[in-house]
Amino acid sequence: MKINKTYRSLLDKSIASMLSAIEIYNKPNFQYREETFAILAVNAWELLLKAIILKQNKYKLRSLYVLKPYVNKAGVKSTTKKFIDKNRSGNPKTISIIEALAILESQKYLTSNLCSNIDAIIELRDNSIHFTNIDNISRQVQELGFACIKNYISLIREKDIEIEISKYNFYLMPLAYVASNVVSESILTDETKNYLSLVKSKIVGEDSSDQNYDIAITIDIDFKKGNSFNSLGFTYDENGVKIALTEENIRQRYPWDNAELIRRCKERYSDFVQNKNWNSIRKEIKTKKKLFRERVLDPGNPKSAKKGFYSTNVFSLLDKHYTRKSSK
């Protein structure tokens, strides 16, 4: 299907900006990390929201332009006639991300939690130049960042936006783990305190009924020693430290057995049927390690029976084969 070039360009630039934000944040030693992440993440959201508005308006560029009312010779502003405002280079000014958020939130296209998270990231971007001790709130920014990436992916999937996210790895900040050191209030600047107060106020007002979008997410990383052959080990070199994913960790990553997956498919798709086509799709899923894993029921017994489990990301493949039920 042919896609409008401007719309396609906005989507491509949006995903590129978000991937750049993640790459910068995950660098082992990068100054101005949080601020750069915020700048790129906000840019990614702005481009995505503008692409959505453009599509809603049948790809009319005027829908993205800042329009100013005509003023007659008497100095009276027209209530109907408007012209496109221009910037210093003579190009049309486009609406800001704040205006784009307001448009889509008024349509109930975006949830309050999603808007609050984006607003907090915008505030970080706008105020970053005033922070003198940004490292002291690295953990709070990290928690906003986790939610920002999760929300970005969720919106693309929920609204069937034309971005193939399954080919990208959105491995955000656990690799750039920020220690949760306790910081004295006296160390924080007034600007930083004000920003934290804003974020806290948004979290307090979080809509608990919104299960798809978050304002902030806390990730707890738990390292356990293990010498089980059933653990999945990663070794940097022969003398390196081994990090293992236990059976418990793997069960969390692959939570659904076959019966649960079928139940969820029936809830999600209007045309789901257990037939030959389903069996063929399921065979394809089982070839993808990110989507399927077999576990022995008794890890201590090599002859134990095995059972397969599916990742929650399995819908990234199934959505290509079945039609999602329309949300009312």
Short mmCIF file of C-alpha atoms in Angstrom, two decimals:
data_model
loop_
_atom_site.label_atom_id
_atom_site.label_comp_id
_atom_site.label_asym_id
_atom_site.label_seq_id
_atom_site.Cartn_x
_atom_site.Cartn_y
_atom_site.Cartn_z
CA MET A 1 0.00 0.00 0.00
CA LYS A 2 1.34 3.44 -0.96
CA ILE A 3 2.06 5.71 2.01
CA ASN A 4 2.23 9.50 1.89
CA LYS A 5 5.90 10.58 1.67
CA THR A 6 5.71 13.26 4.35
CA TYR A 7 3.91 10.89 6.71
CA ARG A 8 6.49 8.18 6.06
CA SER A 9 9.34 10.63 6.61
CA LEU A 10 7.91 11.75 9.96
CA LEU A 11 7.61 8.14 11.14
CA ASP A 12 11.14 7.23 9.99
CA LYS A 13 12.66 10.27 11.68
CA SER A 14 10.68 9.57 14.84
CA ILE A 15 11.96 6.01 15.23
CA ALA A 16 15.51 7.13 14.37
CA SER A 17 15.36 9.80 17.06
CA MET A 18 14.07 7.40 19.71
CA LEU A 19 16.73 4.81 18.88
CA SER A 20 19.37 7.55 19.10
CA ALA A 21 18.04 8.54 22.52
CA ILE A 22 18.39 4.96 23.74
CA GLU A 23 21.86 4.56 22.23
CA ILE A 24 23.12 7.74 23.89
CA TYR A 25 21.69 6.78 27.27
CA ASN A 26 23.22 3.31 27.15
CA LYS A 27 26.74 4.55 26.48
CA PRO A 28 29.01 3.53 29.39
CA ASN A 29 30.45 7.01 29.88
CA PHE A 30 28.54 9.92 28.40
CA GLN A 31 28.23 13.36 29.92
CA TYR A 32 24.91 15.22 29.62
CA ARG A 33 23.22 11.81 29.33
CA GLU A 34 19.80 12.61 30.76
CA GLU A 35 19.44 15.93 28.95
CA THR A 36 20.39 14.42 25.58
CA PHE A 37 17.97 11.54 26.11
CA ALA A 38 15.18 14.00 26.88
CA ILE A 39 15.92 16.16 23.82
CA LEU A 40 15.90 13.18 21.44
CA ALA A 41 12.94 11.43 23.09
CA VAL A 42 10.82 14.60 22.92
CA ASN A 43 11.78 15.00 19.27
CA ALA A 44 10.72 11.40 18.59
CA TRP A 45 7.35 11.97 20.24
CA GLU A 46 6.78 15.28 18.45
CA LEU A 47 7.41 13.71 15.04
CA LEU A 48 5.17 10.73 15.84
CA LEU A 49 2.29 12.91 17.08
CA LYS A 50 2.56 15.18 14.04
CA ALA A 51 2.46 12.13 11.76
CA ILE A 52 -0.75 10.99 13.48
CA ILE A 53 -2.36 14.43 13.10
CA LEU A 54 -1.27 14.62 9.45
CA LYS A 55 -2.90 11.26 8.71
CA GLN A 56 -6.08 12.25 10.54
CA ASN A 57 -6.33 15.29 8.25
CA LYS A 58 -5.87 13.30 5.04
CA TYR A 59 -2.21 14.33 4.76
CA LYS A 60 -2.94 18.05 4.44
CA LEU A 61 0.22 19.86 5.58
CA ARG A 62 -1.84 22.85 6.65
CA SER A 63 -3.01 20.78 9.61
CA LEU A 64 0.53 20.98 11.03
CA TYR A 65 1.13 24.66 10.35
CA VAL A 66 0.76 27.54 12.79
CA LEU A 67 -2.11 29.67 11.48
CA LYS A 68 -2.54 33.34 12.36
CA PRO A 69 -5.69 35.37 11.76
CA TYR A 70 -5.69 38.09 9.14
CA VAL A 71 -5.75 41.63 10.52
CA ASN A 72 -7.55 44.29 8.47
CA LYS A 73 -6.48 47.92 8.12
CA ALA A 74 -8.51 48.82 11.17
CA GLY A 75 -6.51 46.34 13.25
CA VAL A 76 -9.42 43.91 13.65
CA LYS A 77 -8.54 40.22 13.59
CA SER A 78 -10.56 38.01 11.29
CA THR A 79 -12.41 35.09 12.88
CA THR A 80 -12.38 33.04 9.66
CA LYS A 81 -9.48 34.03 7.42
CA LYS A 82 -6.05 32.79 8.52
CA PHE A 83 -2.60 32.68 6.98
CA ILE A 84 0.42 30.44 7.57
CA ASP A 85 2.95 31.96 9.96
CA LYS A 86 6.58 31.87 8.81
CA ASN A 87 9.86 31.54 10.66
CA ARG A 88 12.96 33.70 10.14
CA SER A 89 14.06 31.66 7.12
CA GLY A 90 10.66 32.07 5.49
CA ASN A 91 9.51 28.50 6.03
CA PRO A 92 6.11 27.64 7.57
CA LYS A 93 6.08 27.29 11.35
CA THR A 94 4.66 24.00 12.58
CA ILE A 95 2.71 23.37 15.76
CA SER A 96 4.65 22.54 18.92
CA ILE A 97 4.57 19.18 20.68
CA ILE A 98 2.44 20.84 23.40
CA GLU A 99 -0.15 21.82 20.79
CA ALA A 100 -0.01 18.36 19.21
CA LEU A 101 -0.56 16.76 22.63
CA ALA A 102 -3.52 19.03 23.30
CA ILE A 103 -5.15 18.16 19.96
CA LEU A 104 -4.84 14.40 20.44
CA GLU A 105 -5.72 14.44 24.14
CA SER A 106 -8.91 16.38 23.39
CA GLN A 107 -9.85 13.60 20.96
CA LYS A 108 -9.24 10.98 23.71
CA TYR A 109 -6.61 9.54 21.36
CA LEU A 110 -4.00 9.77 24.16
CA THR A 111 -4.52 8.79 27.79
CA SER A 112 -3.76 11.10 30.71
CA ASN A 113 -0.91 8.86 31.92
CA LEU A 114 0.75 8.97 28.52
CA CYS A 115 0.42 12.74 28.31
CA SER A 116 1.80 13.17 31.84
CA ASN A 117 4.89 11.11 31.01
CA ILE A 118 5.56 13.06 27.81
CA ASP A 119 4.98 16.34 29.65
CA ALA A 120 7.55 15.35 32.31
CA ILE A 121 10.13 14.53 29.62
CA ILE A 122 9.39 17.86 27.91
CA GLU A 123 9.90 19.68 31.21
CA LEU A 124 13.27 17.97 31.63
CA ARG A 125 14.28 19.07 28.15
CA ASP A 126 13.15 22.64 28.71
CA ASN A 127 14.84 22.98 32.10
CA SER A 128 17.98 20.94 31.53
CA ILE A 129 20.21 23.97 31.06
CA HIS A 130 19.34 25.14 34.59
CA PHE A 131 20.33 21.89 36.34
CA THR A 132 23.71 21.97 38.06
CA ASN A 133 23.41 18.62 39.81
CA ILE A 134 21.53 16.49 37.28
CA ASP A 135 23.35 13.33 38.40
CA ASN A 136 21.48 13.54 41.68
CA ILE A 137 18.16 12.78 39.98
CA SER A 138 19.47 10.20 37.50
CA ARG A 139 17.28 7.47 38.95
CA GLN A 140 14.10 9.54 38.63
CA VAL A 141 14.94 10.39 35.04
CA GLN A 142 15.65 6.72 34.39
CA GLU A 143 12.22 5.73 35.66
CA LEU A 144 10.59 8.32 33.39
CA GLY A 145 12.70 7.00 30.51
CA PHE A 146 11.55 3.41 31.00
CA ALA A 147 7.93 4.54 30.86
CA CYS A 148 8.66 6.81 27.87
CA ILE A 149 10.00 3.90 25.77
CA LYS A 150 7.27 1.50 26.90
CA ASN A 151 4.56 4.05 26.08
CA TYR A 152 6.10 4.80 22.68
CA ILE A 153 6.05 1.11 21.70
CA SER A 154 2.57 0.58 23.17
CA LEU A 155 1.05 3.46 21.20
CA ILE A 156 2.57 2.23 17.93
CA ARG A 157 1.15 -1.24 18.52
CA GLU A 158 -2.24 -0.17 19.86
CA LYS A 159 -2.91 2.31 17.03
CA ASP A 160 -1.39 0.11 14.30
CA ILE A 161 0.99 2.90 13.25
CA GLU A 162 3.10 1.98 10.23
CA ILE A 163 6.38 1.39 12.09
CA GLU A 164 7.79 -2.15 12.08
CA ILE A 165 9.12 -2.12 15.64
CA SER A 166 9.80 -5.87 15.77
CA LYS A 167 13.07 -5.37 13.88
CA TYR A 168 14.44 -2.98 16.50
CA ASN A 169 15.87 -3.75 19.92
CA PHE A 170 14.53 -1.30 22.50
CA TYR A 171 16.91 -2.37 25.24
CA LEU A 172 16.84 0.70 27.41
CA MET A 173 18.70 1.57 30.52
CA PRO A 174 19.25 -1.64 32.53
CA LEU A 175 22.60 -1.80 30.70
CA ALA A 176 23.28 1.72 31.93
CA TYR A 177 22.11 0.90 35.44
CA VAL A 178 21.92 3.87 37.77
CA ALA A 179 22.62 3.15 41.41
CA SER A 180 19.93 4.22 43.87
CA ASN A 181 22.12 6.30 46.19
CA VAL A 182 20.35 8.39 48.80
CA VAL A 183 20.87 12.09 48.09
CA SER A 184 20.61 14.83 50.67
CA GLU A 185 17.94 17.42 49.95
CA SER A 186 20.50 20.18 50.50
CA ILE A 187 22.54 19.03 47.50
CA LEU A 188 19.71 19.62 45.03
CA THR A 189 19.34 22.98 43.34
CA ASP A 190 16.05 24.85 43.59
CA GLU A 191 15.43 24.19 39.89
CA THR A 192 15.93 20.46 40.38
CA LYS A 193 13.62 20.41 43.42
CA ASN A 194 10.93 22.16 41.40
CA TYR A 195 11.25 19.61 38.61
CA LEU A 196 11.03 16.67 41.03
CA SER A 197 7.95 18.22 42.63
CA LEU A 198 6.31 18.48 39.21
CA VAL A 199 7.04 14.83 38.41
CA LYS A 200 5.82 13.67 41.83
CA SER A 201 2.57 15.59 41.38
CA LYS A 202 1.97 13.82 38.08
CA ILE A 203 2.66 10.39 39.58
CA VAL A 204 0.28 11.10 42.49
CA GLY A 205 -2.42 11.90 39.93
CA GLU A 206 -1.76 8.79 37.85
CA ASP A 207 -4.83 7.07 36.41
CA SER A 208 -4.69 3.57 37.93
CA SER A 209 -7.33 2.29 35.49
CA ASP A 210 -4.98 2.92 32.56
CA GLN A 211 -3.13 -0.39 32.22
CA ASN A 212 -1.37 0.38 28.93
CA TYR A 213 0.54 3.56 29.74
CA ASP A 214 2.68 4.68 32.66
CA ILE A 215 4.12 7.93 33.95
CA ALA A 216 7.19 6.32 35.51
CA ILE A 217 8.45 2.74 35.91
CA THR A 218 10.82 1.41 38.54
CA ILE A 219 12.96 -1.53 37.46
CA ASP A 220 14.58 -3.69 40.14
CA ILE A 221 17.63 -5.62 38.99
CA ASP A 222 18.39 -8.75 40.99
CA PHE A 223 21.67 -10.59 40.43
CA LYS A 224 21.85 -14.15 41.74
CA LYS A 225 24.73 -16.58 41.79
CA GLY A 226 24.06 -19.81 39.98
CA ASN A 227 25.86 -22.81 38.57
CA SER A 228 22.88 -24.60 37.09
CA PHE A 229 23.15 -25.77 33.51
CA ASN A 230 19.54 -24.65 33.19
CA SER A 231 20.62 -21.05 33.64
CA LEU A 232 21.35 -18.96 30.60
CA GLY A 233 24.92 -17.62 30.97
CA PHE A 234 26.70 -14.72 29.27
CA THR A 235 30.47 -14.50 29.56
CA TYR A 236 32.52 -11.46 28.57
CA ASP A 237 35.80 -13.39 28.70
CA GLU A 238 37.29 -16.39 30.48
CA ASN A 239 37.98 -14.38 33.61
CA GLY A 240 34.82 -12.31 33.43
CA VAL A 241 31.87 -12.24 35.79
CA LYS A 242 29.07 -14.59 34.79
CA ILE A 243 25.50 -13.26 34.85
CA ALA A 244 22.82 -15.95 34.79
CA LEU A 245 19.10 -15.87 34.12
CA THR A 246 17.50 -18.44 36.43
CA GLU A 247 14.47 -20.56 35.60
CA GLU A 248 12.42 -18.07 37.61
CA ASN A 249 13.68 -15.18 35.45
CA ILE A 250 12.91 -17.09 32.25
CA ARG A 251 9.42 -17.96 33.46
CA GLN A 252 8.76 -14.25 33.90
CA ARG A 253 9.92 -13.53 30.35
CA TYR A 254 7.83 -16.38 28.89
CA PRO A 255 4.68 -16.43 31.06
CA TRP A 256 2.03 -17.96 28.76
CA ASP A 257 1.50 -21.64 28.05
CA ASN A 258 -0.43 -22.77 24.96
CA ALA A 259 -3.86 -22.61 26.63
CA GLU A 260 -3.26 -19.08 27.92
CA LEU A 261 -2.01 -17.88 24.52
CA ILE A 262 -5.12 -19.25 22.79
CA ARG A 263 -7.37 -17.56 25.37
CA ARG A 264 -5.67 -14.22 24.81
CA CYS A 265 -5.84 -14.61 21.02
CA LYS A 266 -9.60 -15.13 21.22
CA GLU A 267 -9.89 -11.95 23.28
CA ARG A 268 -7.65 -9.92 20.95
CA TYR A 269 -8.66 -11.04 17.43
CA SER A 270 -12.00 -11.12 15.66
CA ASP A 271 -10.97 -13.81 13.15
CA PHE A 272 -8.91 -16.15 15.31
CA VAL A 273 -9.60 -19.84 14.66
CA GLN A 274 -7.65 -22.91 15.74
CA ASN A 275 -7.09 -24.48 12.33
CA LYS A 276 -4.25 -25.50 10.01
CA ASN A 277 -3.28 -21.88 9.54
CA TRP A 278 -2.93 -21.46 13.31
CA ASN A 279 -0.79 -24.60 13.53
CA SER A 280 1.47 -23.25 10.80
CA ILE A 281 1.82 -19.88 12.55
CA ARG A 282 2.57 -21.58 15.84
CA LYS A 283 5.37 -23.57 14.20
CA GLU A 284 6.86 -20.31 12.97
CA ILE A 285 6.67 -18.83 16.48
CA LYS A 286 8.54 -21.82 17.91
CA THR A 287 11.51 -21.09 15.64
CA LYS A 288 11.97 -17.64 17.20
CA LYS A 289 13.90 -17.69 20.48
CA LYS A 290 12.60 -14.27 21.49
CA LEU A 291 9.00 -15.52 21.34
CA PHE A 292 9.11 -19.13 22.50
CA ARG A 293 11.06 -21.26 24.97
CA GLU A 294 10.75 -24.85 26.16
CA ARG A 295 11.25 -25.65 29.83
CA VAL A 296 11.81 -28.99 31.45
CA LEU A 297 9.23 -29.55 34.17
CA ASP A 298 11.88 -31.02 36.46
CA PRO A 299 15.17 -29.12 35.90
CA GLY A 300 17.08 -31.71 37.92
CA ASN A 301 15.96 -34.58 35.69
CA PRO A 302 17.36 -34.57 32.11
CA LYS A 303 14.62 -37.02 31.07
CA SER A 304 11.84 -34.86 32.45
CA ALA A 305 8.89 -33.88 30.24
CA LYS A 306 9.06 -30.48 28.52
CA LYS A 307 6.50 -27.74 28.13
CA GLY A 308 6.54 -24.71 25.85
CA PHE A 309 5.93 -21.11 26.97
CA TYR A 310 5.38 -17.93 24.96
CA SER A 311 6.66 -14.39 25.39
CA THR A 312 4.18 -11.53 25.66
CA ASN A 313 5.88 -10.13 22.54
CA VAL A 314 4.32 -12.91 20.48
CA PHE A 315 1.60 -10.48 19.37
CA SER A 316 4.19 -8.62 17.27
CA LEU A 317 4.02 -11.62 14.92
CA LEU A 318 0.38 -12.63 15.41
CA ASP A 319 -0.88 -9.12 14.60
CA LYS A 320 0.35 -9.66 11.04
CA HIS A 321 -1.90 -12.69 10.59
CA TYR A 322 -5.10 -11.79 12.44
CA THR A 323 -7.45 -8.81 12.72
CA ARG A 324 -7.63 -7.07 16.08
CA LYS A 325 -11.04 -6.40 17.56
CA SER A 326 -12.01 -2.76 17.41
CA SER A 327 -11.91 -0.96 20.75
CA LYS A 328 -15.21 0.64 21.72
#
